[in-house]
Amino acid sequence: MGLRTKTALVIAATAALVATLIGLLVHQLTAEDQRKNAAHVVDAQLLEAVNEYASGIDNGALVNPRGLPAALRRTVTDRPVRATCLQHTAGSAPVLWAATRSGRDIVAVRRSYAPQVRALADLDRVLIGSGAAVTALGCVLGVVAAAGAGRRITASARTAQRIADGDLTDRVRPRGKDEIARLGAAVNTMADALSARLEAERRVTADIAHELRTPVAGLVTAVGLLPPGRPAELVSGGVDTLRSVVENVLEVARLDVPGVEQAQCEEVLPSALAHRAAALAGGDVEVLVHDETVVATDHRRVERILANLVTNARLHGGPPVTLEVAGSAVRVRDLGPGFPAELLTHGPQRFRTGARERGAGIGLGLTIVAGQARVLGARVTYENPPDGGALATVDLAPDS
């Protein structure tokens, strides 16, 4: 149940409760007032009847009536007082009695209480109608108020999500001075701090990579001058790894800056991209084509994504590694231990592989995959299938 619905229900329930309490109070006060007024009238009639009875005038007063309520009879028998009693009889209208003792006799009068009952019933219908109208109005006002607050909260949530997705230039536009406006201002403050921190980290990373490029190039030249042998092979391998790291760091730094990298799209078949990526990655990689659709994308970036995923599968997973084409999606699968839980929960994190059982590494391959996919507008998902292994899916047309 959403916040809008909860707010509307709370306001409607509050309106219904208030209307019910007011209705009960009005009903009770009106019933008591009717009873007092009717008792006053019937008491006046009793007083007149007693005076006429004492004077010997036959005015139709009831003398020692059999239908007199027992409680009223005991009251006037025990004490010389005038008393009233409202008698309810099943199947007939209520009757209001008034009685007193005159000598040895009990003189009483009675009056139908049906007009008061009907008036109270009419009042109850009016109260119920008014309560229903107030509840409906409260529900409408609740929906309106909840919709306004919900739109503002939803707008803030969407902005926060876009910031989390990498658009660090987006900001909430707070209105007013209430808690929702303060929440929007807090989101903006967080985004500013996050943007500044990421920009500083990106600059440091890019600067370090740029500074390393020249000495790495010198090392590559120097390795070429070494005499052939095992030491030269070891140094050459280390230098190649270092050069790859520097190039990857520079690529990550470029991908981190919005707008720097632009996709050059053209229509192409996913199967062609899968075959080229398998060739780039090298080794024994099987390509399976189930069905496919033509997609408009940047083939160089897609090949980079698939080659990185294949390399990751071969390095951290287990053979065989396969590329499967289905529609606009390409799936990379291996039969290794599967992706670590941290990667499935939080996504790829640079310079971290996430699990010892998936081997050593600096963890930039999947970071580059995420950056290139962001440039292409593609979607990359990771999962561990029930039958084992790891499965990475690249959807080149996620909105189609």
C-alpha positions as a Python dict, from the first residue, in 0.01 Angstrom:
ca = {
    (1, 'M'): (0, 0, 0),
    (2, 'G'): (149, 332, -110),
    (3, 'L'): (191, 647, 95),
    (4, 'R'): (-85, 825, -99),
    (5, 'T'): (-335, 551, -22),
    (6, 'K'): (-233, 537, 344),
    (7, 'T'): (-263, 916, 384),
    (8, 'A'): (-602, 924, 213),
    (9, 'L'): (-728, 635, 430),
    (10, 'V'): (-604, 801, 749),
    (11, 'I'): (-774, 1132, 665),
    (12, 'A'): (-1096, 956, 559),
    (13, 'A'): (-1094, 741, 876),
    (14, 'T'): (-1034, 1049, 1091),
    (15, 'A'): (-1322, 1234, 922),
    (16, 'A'): (-1549, 930, 968),
    (17, 'L'): (-1452, 898, 1336),
    (18, 'V'): (-1510, 1267, 1406),
    (19, 'A'): (-1844, 1260, 1222),
    (20, 'T'): (-1949, 950, 1419),
    (21, 'L'): (-1855, 1101, 1755),
    (22, 'I'): (-2033, 1427, 1676),
    (23, 'G'): (-2338, 1234, 1553),
    (24, 'L'): (-2352, 1027, 1872),
    (25, 'L'): (-2317, 1338, 2088),
    (26, 'V'): (-2591, 1525, 1901),
    (27, 'H'): (-2817, 1218, 1916),
    (28, 'Q'): (-2764, 1180, 2291),
    (29, 'L'): (-2817, 1548, 2371),
    (30, 'T'): (-3127, 1568, 2150),
    (31, 'A'): (-3276, 1254, 2305),
    (32, 'E'): (-3220, 1391, 2656),
    (33, 'D'): (-3370, 1728, 2561),
    (34, 'Q'): (-3675, 1559, 2406),
    (35, 'R'): (-3720, 1349, 2717),
    (36, 'K'): (-3701, 1652, 2949),
    (37, 'N'): (-3945, 1857, 2740),
    (38, 'A'): (-4193, 1571, 2709),
    (39, 'A'): (-4165, 1500, 3084),
    (40, 'H'): (-4228, 1868, 3159),
    (41, 'V'): (-4543, 1868, 2942),
    (42, 'V'): (-4683, 1545, 3084),
    (43, 'D'): (-4605, 1659, 3439),
    (44, 'A'): (-4805, 1977, 3379),
    (45, 'Q'): (-5094, 1765, 3251),
    (46, 'L'): (-5070, 1544, 3562),
    (47, 'L'): (-5076, 1846, 3794),
    (48, 'E'): (-5389, 1979, 3623),
    (49, 'A'): (-5553, 1635, 3633),
    (50, 'V'): (-5480, 1593, 4007),
    (51, 'N'): (-5630, 1935, 4087),
    (52, 'E'): (-5944, 1858, 3889),
    (53, 'Y'): (-5969, 1510, 4041),
    (54, 'A'): (-5944, 1658, 4392),
    (55, 'S'): (-6225, 1901, 4299),
    (56, 'G'): (-6445, 1612, 4184),
    (57, 'I'): (-6423, 1706, 3817),
    (58, 'D'): (-6413, 1411, 3576),
    (59, 'N'): (-6141, 1507, 3333),
    (60, 'G'): (-6063, 1161, 3200),
    (61, 'A'): (-5755, 1112, 3420),
    (62, 'L'): (-5647, 754, 3480),
    (63, 'V'): (-5711, 642, 3837),
    (64, 'N'): (-5527, 334, 3959),
    (65, 'P'): (-5459, 223, 3599),
    (66, 'R'): (-5359, -141, 3551),
    (67, 'G'): (-5113, -59, 3275),
    (68, 'L'): (-4906, 171, 3496),
    (69, 'P'): (-4536, 61, 3489),
    (70, 'A'): (-4445, -127, 3809),
    (71, 'A'): (-4142, 91, 3881),
    (72, 'L'): (-4351, 408, 3857),
    (73, 'R'): (-4623, 252, 4076),
    (74, 'R'): (-4371, 168, 4349),
    (75, 'T'): (-4221, 516, 4334),
    (76, 'V'): (-4549, 705, 4385),
    (77, 'T'): (-4678, 449, 4638),
    (78, 'D'): (-4376, 480, 4864),
    (79, 'R'): (-4352, 860, 4850),
    (80, 'P'): (-4601, 1140, 4776),
    (81, 'V'): (-4421, 1266, 4466),
    (82, 'R'): (-4493, 1322, 4100),
    (83, 'A'): (-4285, 1100, 3875),
    (84, 'T'): (-4256, 1014, 3508),
    (85, 'C'): (-4158, 694, 3328),
    (86, 'L'): (-4101, 612, 2961),
    (87, 'Q'): (-4250, 273, 2883),
    (88, 'H'): (-4127, 71, 2584),
    (89, 'T'): (-4357, -209, 2471),
    (90, 'A'): (-4269, -450, 2194),
    (91, 'G'): (-4483, -401, 1884),
    (92, 'S'): (-4616, -58, 1985),
    (93, 'A'): (-4496, 300, 2017),
    (94, 'P'): (-4337, 402, 2348),
    (95, 'V'): (-4556, 582, 2603),
    (96, 'L'): (-4458, 846, 2857),
    (97, 'W'): (-4638, 809, 3191),
    (98, 'A'): (-4675, 1060, 3475),
    (99, 'A'): (-4831, 960, 3807),
    (100, 'T'): (-4875, 1070, 4167),
    (101, 'R'): (-5079, 972, 4470),
    (102, 'S'): (-5399, 1156, 4561),
    (103, 'G'): (-5527, 1025, 4886),
    (104, 'R'): (-5544, 651, 4855),
    (105, 'D'): (-5562, 656, 4479),
    (106, 'I'): (-5296, 686, 4213),
    (107, 'V'): (-5375, 943, 3948),
    (108, 'A'): (-5186, 909, 3620),
    (109, 'V'): (-5175, 1050, 3269),
    (110, 'R'): (-4997, 913, 2966),
    (111, 'R'): (-4879, 1059, 2642),
    (112, 'S'): (-4756, 891, 2325),
    (113, 'Y'): (-4387, 928, 2272),
    (114, 'A'): (-4408, 840, 1900),
    (115, 'P'): (-4359, 1201, 1773),
    (116, 'Q'): (-4032, 1227, 1963),
    (117, 'V'): (-3918, 887, 1831),
    (118, 'R'): (-3996, 991, 1474),
    (119, 'A'): (-3819, 1326, 1520),
    (120, 'L'): (-3513, 1151, 1661),
    (121, 'A'): (-3515, 901, 1372),
    (122, 'D'): (-3530, 1190, 1124),
    (123, 'L'): (-3239, 1355, 1304),
    (124, 'D'): (-3039, 1030, 1288),
    (125, 'R'): (-3092, 1009, 913),
    (126, 'V'): (-2972, 1365, 874),
    (127, 'L'): (-2668, 1291, 1092),
    (128, 'I'): (-2587, 976, 895),
    (129, 'G'): (-2616, 1161, 565),
    (130, 'S'): (-2405, 1447, 695),
    (131, 'G'): (-2147, 1204, 833),
    (132, 'A'): (-2129, 1022, 501),
    (133, 'A'): (-2088, 1352, 317),
    (134, 'V'): (-1816, 1466, 559),
    (135, 'T'): (-1639, 1130, 523),
    (136, 'A'): (-1657, 1150, 143),
    (137, 'L'): (-1528, 1508, 152),
    (138, 'G'): (-1250, 1402, 388),
    (139, 'C'): (-1162, 1119, 153),
    (140, 'V'): (-1145, 1357, -143),
    (141, 'L'): (-936, 1607, 53),
    (142, 'G'): (-715, 1321, 171),
    (143, 'V'): (-661, 1201, -185),
    (144, 'V'): (-580, 1556, -299),
    (145, 'A'): (-341, 1620, -9),
    (146, 'A'): (-181, 1277, -44),
    (147, 'A'): (-146, 1319, -420),
    (148, 'G'): (33, 1652, -376),
    (149, 'A'): (269, 1517, -113),
    (150, 'G'): (313, 1193, -306),
    (151, 'R'): (409, 1376, -625),
    (152, 'R'): (673, 1576, -441),
    (153, 'I'): (814, 1268, -267),
    (154, 'T'): (807, 1070, -593),
    (155, 'A'): (989, 1352, -773),
    (156, 'S'): (1257, 1354, -503),
    (157, 'A'): (1286, 974, -517),
    (158, 'R'): (1321, 977, -897),
    (159, 'T'): (1587, 1245, -879),
    (160, 'A'): (1775, 1047, -615),
    (161, 'Q'): (1752, 737, -835),
    (162, 'R'): (1886, 927, -1137),
    (163, 'I'): (2174, 1052, -923),
    (164, 'A'): (2240, 695, -809),
    (165, 'D'): (2237, 586, -1174),
    (166, 'G'): (2516, 831, -1252),
    (167, 'D'): (2347, 1161, -1344),
    (168, 'L'): (2522, 1376, -1086),
    (169, 'T'): (2393, 1699, -1244),
    (170, 'D'): (2028, 1631, -1160),
    (171, 'R'): (1882, 1808, -858),
    (172, 'V'): (1557, 1822, -662),
    (173, 'R'): (1357, 2145, -686),
    (174, 'P'): (1223, 2185, -330),
    (175, 'R'): (908, 2392, -276),
    (176, 'G'): (796, 2533, 55),
    (177, 'K'): (955, 2488, 396),
    (178, 'D'): (804, 2161, 514),
    (179, 'E'): (968, 1825, 577),
    (180, 'I'): (947, 1721, 211),
    (181, 'A'): (1127, 2040, 105),
    (182, 'R'): (1397, 1972, 365),
    (183, 'L'): (1428, 1617, 231),
    (184, 'G'): (1480, 1755, -121),
    (185, 'A'): (1742, 2000, 6),
    (186, 'A'): (1920, 1714, 184),
    (187, 'V'): (1922, 1509, -138),
    (188, 'N'): (2076, 1805, -322),
    (189, 'T'): (2340, 1848, -53),
    (190, 'M'): (2423, 1477, -71),
    (191, 'A'): (2444, 1493, -451),
    (192, 'D'): (2677, 1796, -437),
    (193, 'A'): (2907, 1622, -189),
    (194, 'L'): (2900, 1298, -386),
    (195, 'S'): (2968, 1478, -714),
    (196, 'A'): (3261, 1668, -565),
    (197, 'R'): (3408, 1353, -415),
    (198, 'L'): (3371, 1147, -732),
    (199, 'E'): (3517, 1426, -943),
    (200, 'A'): (3817, 1448, -710),
    (201, 'E'): (3866, 1072, -723),
    (202, 'R'): (3831, 1070, -1101),
    (203, 'R'): (4086, 1350, -1139),
    (204, 'V'): (4333, 1175, -910),
    (205, 'T'): (4288, 845, -1094),
    (206, 'A'): (4322, 1008, -1436),
    (207, 'D'): (4625, 1212, -1328),
    (208, 'I'): (4800, 906, -1189),
    (209, 'A'): (4727, 708, -1505),
    (210, 'H'): (4854, 992, -1725),
    (211, 'E'): (5169, 1025, -1517),
    (212, 'L'): (5230, 650, -1546),
    (213, 'R'): (5190, 641, -1923),
    (214, 'T'): (5534, 785, -1999),
    (215, 'P'): (5737, 561, -1766),
    (216, 'V'): (5535, 258, -1877),
    (217, 'A'): (5614, 340, -2241),
    (218, 'G'): (5980, 365, -2141),
    (219, 'L'): (5960, 27, -1970),
    (220, 'V'): (5809, -127, -2281),
    (221, 'T'): (6099, 11, -2489),
    (222, 'A'): (6354, -105, -2234),
    (223, 'V'): (6210, -458, -2226),
    (224, 'G'): (6265, -480, -2598),
    (225, 'L'): (6637, -420, -2543),
    (226, 'L'): (6677, -702, -2291),
    (227, 'P'): (6852, -1019, -2410),
    (228, 'P'): (6619, -1313, -2467),
    (229, 'G'): (6564, -1538, -2168),
    (230, 'R'): (6342, -1616, -1872),
    (231, 'P'): (6413, -1287, -1689),
    (232, 'A'): (6314, -1091, -2001),
    (233, 'E'): (5991, -1288, -2029),
    (234, 'L'): (5901, -1219, -1665),
    (235, 'V'): (5972, -848, -1696),
    (236, 'S'): (5784, -832, -2027),
    (237, 'G'): (5478, -996, -1874),
    (238, 'G'): (5477, -756, -1579),
    (239, 'V'): (5517, -454, -1804),
    (240, 'D'): (5233, -571, -2030),
    (241, 'T'): (5009, -611, -1727),
    (242, 'L'): (5104, -265, -1600),
    (243, 'R'): (5037, -110, -1941),
    (244, 'S'): (4695, -282, -1955),
    (245, 'V'): (4613, -148, -1608),
    (246, 'V'): (4707, 207, -1705),
    (247, 'E'): (4497, 192, -2024),
    (248, 'N'): (4202, 49, -1832),
    (249, 'V'): (4227, 319, -1565),
    (250, 'L'): (4229, 589, -1834),
    (251, 'E'): (3925, 432, -2000),
    (252, 'V'): (3739, 422, -1668),
    (253, 'A'): (3829, 788, -1607),
    (254, 'R'): (3686, 886, -1948),
    (255, 'L'): (3370, 683, -1892),
    (256, 'D'): (3315, 849, -1556),
    (257, 'V'): (3272, 1191, -1717),
    (258, 'P'): (2921, 1237, -1862),
    (259, 'G'): (2919, 1336, -2229),
    (260, 'V'): (3287, 1264, -2300),
    (261, 'E'): (3222, 924, -2460),
    (262, 'Q'): (2964, 919, -2742),
    (263, 'A'): (2830, 607, -2914),
    (264, 'Q'): (2853, 584, -3294),
    (265, 'C'): (2554, 365, -3373),
    (266, 'E'): (2483, 156, -3679),
    (267, 'E'): (2254, -139, -3747),
    (268, 'V'): (2419, -473, -3686),
    (269, 'L'): (2333, -833, -3598),
    (270, 'P'): (2416, -941, -3240),
    (271, 'S'): (2559, -1268, -3370),
    (272, 'A'): (2826, -1081, -3567),
    (273, 'L'): (2923, -891, -3253),
    (274, 'A'): (2937, -1215, -3054),
    (275, 'H'): (3168, -1383, -3305),
    (276, 'R'): (3403, -1083, -3316),
    (277, 'A'): (3409, -1062, -2936),
    (278, 'A'): (3491, -1433, -2911),
    (279, 'A'): (3778, -1379, -3156),
    (280, 'L'): (3906, -1078, -2958),
    (281, 'A'): (3898, -1270, -2629),
    (282, 'G'): (4084, -1563, -2784),
    (283, 'G'): (4065, -1920, -2666),
    (284, 'D'): (3789, -2173, -2710),
    (285, 'V'): (3459, -1980, -2685),
    (286, 'E'): (3144, -2129, -2839),
    (287, 'V'): (2883, -1897, -2995),
    (288, 'L'): (2521, -2020, -2999),
    (289, 'V'): (2255, -1826, -3192),
    (290, 'H'): (1895, -1906, -3095),
    (291, 'D'): (1727, -1611, -3264),
    (292, 'E'): (1822, -1249, -3316),
    (293, 'T'): (1700, -907, -3422),
    (294, 'V'): (1890, -623, -3583),
    (295, 'V'): (1999, -360, -3329),
    (296, 'A'): (2136, -8, -3368),
    (297, 'T'): (2449, 17, -3153),
    (298, 'D'): (2820, 96, -3148),
    (299, 'H'): (2981, -235, -3245),
    (300, 'R'): (3324, -144, -3105),
    (301, 'R'): (3185, -77, -2759),
    (302, 'V'): (2969, -390, -2766),
    (303, 'E'): (3269, -599, -2865),
    (304, 'R'): (3463, -442, -2577),
    (305, 'I'): (3183, -533, -2335),
    (306, 'L'): (3155, -892, -2455),
    (307, 'A'): (3531, -945, -2471),
    (308, 'N'): (3564, -823, -2109),
    (309, 'L'): (3284, -1054, -1996),
    (310, 'V'): (3439, -1351, -2175),
    (311, 'T'): (3781, -1270, -2027),
    (312, 'N'): (3625, -1241, -1682),
    (313, 'A'): (3448, -1577, -1728),
    (314, 'R'): (3767, -1749, -1838),
    (315, 'L'): (3973, -1593, -1559),
    (316, 'H'): (3733, -1633, -1266),
    (317, 'G'): (3488, -1896, -1387),
    (318, 'G'): (3517, -2241, -1533),
    (319, 'P'): (3502, -2392, -1882),
    (320, 'P'): (3323, -2411, -2110),
    (321, 'V'): (3255, -2042, -2181),
    (322, 'T'): (2968, -1979, -2424),
    (323, 'L'): (2812, -1678, -2595),
    (324, 'E'): (2438, -1717, -2654),
    (325, 'V'): (2240, -1480, -2878),
    (326, 'A'): (1865, -1447, -2816),
    (327, 'G'): (1680, -1155, -2976),
    (328, 'S'): (1863, -833, -2887),
    (329, 'A'): (2044, -993, -2591),
    (330, 'V'): (2380, -1168, -2573),
    (331, 'R'): (2449, -1396, -2275),
    (332, 'V'): (2797, -1492, -2152),
    (333, 'R'): (2801, -1808, -1944),
    (334, 'D'): (3059, -2019, -1766),
    (335, 'L'): (3040, -2319, -1533),
    (336, 'G'): (3258, -2183, -1252),
    (337, 'P'): (3166, -2105, -890),
    (338, 'G'): (2933, -1821, -991),
    (339, 'F'): (2937, -1451, -918),
    (340, 'P'): (3002, -1347, -557),
    (341, 'A'): (2701, -1230, -356),
    (342, 'E'): (2849, -881, -317),
    (343, 'L'): (2859, -831, -693),
    (344, 'L'): (2501, -955, -735),
    (345, 'T'): (2385, -715, -462),
    (346, 'H'): (2588, -400, -530),
    (347, 'G'): (2714, -446, -885),
    (348, 'P'): (3076, -428, -1006),
    (349, 'Q'): (3321, -224, -795),
    (350, 'R'): (3647, -108, -937),
    (351, 'F'): (3973, -265, -817),
    (352, 'R'): (3781, -546, -648),
    (353, 'T'): (3707, -896, -770),
    (354, 'G'): (3476, -968, -477),
    (355, 'A'): (3572, -1330, -405),
    (356, 'R'): (3889, -1530, -360),
    (357, 'E'): (3747, -1834, -531),
    (358, 'R'): (3709, -1634, -855),
    (359, 'G'): (4082, -1566, -874),
    (360, 'A'): (4306, -1262, -844),
    (361, 'G'): (4267, -939, -1040),
    (362, 'I'): (4230, -565, -1011),
    (363, 'G'): (3858, -569, -1093),
    (364, 'L'): (3837, -307, -1372),
    (365, 'G'): (3691, -533, -1641),
    (366, 'L'): (3333, -529, -1515),
    (367, 'T'): (3363, -159, -1427),
    (368, 'I'): (3446, -89, -1792),
    (369, 'V'): (3153, -309, -1894),
    (370, 'A'): (2917, -97, -1680),
    (371, 'G'): (3060, 230, -1818),
    (372, 'Q'): (3039, 121, -2183),
    (373, 'A'): (2686, -10, -2133),
    (374, 'R'): (2588, 326, -1985),
    (375, 'V'): (2720, 503, -2295),
    (376, 'L'): (2528, 262, -2523),
    (377, 'G'): (2206, 267, -2322),
    (378, 'A'): (2234, -110, -2286),
    (379, 'R'): (2149, -311, -1975),
    (380, 'V'): (2385, -563, -1816),
    (381, 'T'): (2261, -806, -1553),
    (382, 'Y'): (2442, -1071, -1353),
    (383, 'E'): (2299, -1390, -1202),
    (384, 'N'): (2391, -1737, -1086),
    (385, 'P'): (2165, -1991, -1262),
    (386, 'P'): (2014, -2271, -1050),
    (387, 'D'): (2212, -2533, -1244),
    (388, 'G'): (2542, -2365, -1153),
    (389, 'G'): (2792, -2128, -1308),
    (390, 'A'): (2765, -1757, -1378),
    (391, 'L'): (2551, -1580, -1637),
    (392, 'A'): (2595, -1221, -1758),
    (393, 'T'): (2329, -1085, -1995),
    (394, 'V'): (2383, -782, -2220),
    (395, 'D'): (2054, -648, -2358),
    (396, 'L'): (2142, -412, -2645),
    (397, 'A'): (1784, -283, -2681),
    (398, 'P'): (1632, -292, -2330),
    (399, 'D'): (1345, -55, -2415),
    (400, 'S'): (1226, -236, -2727),
}
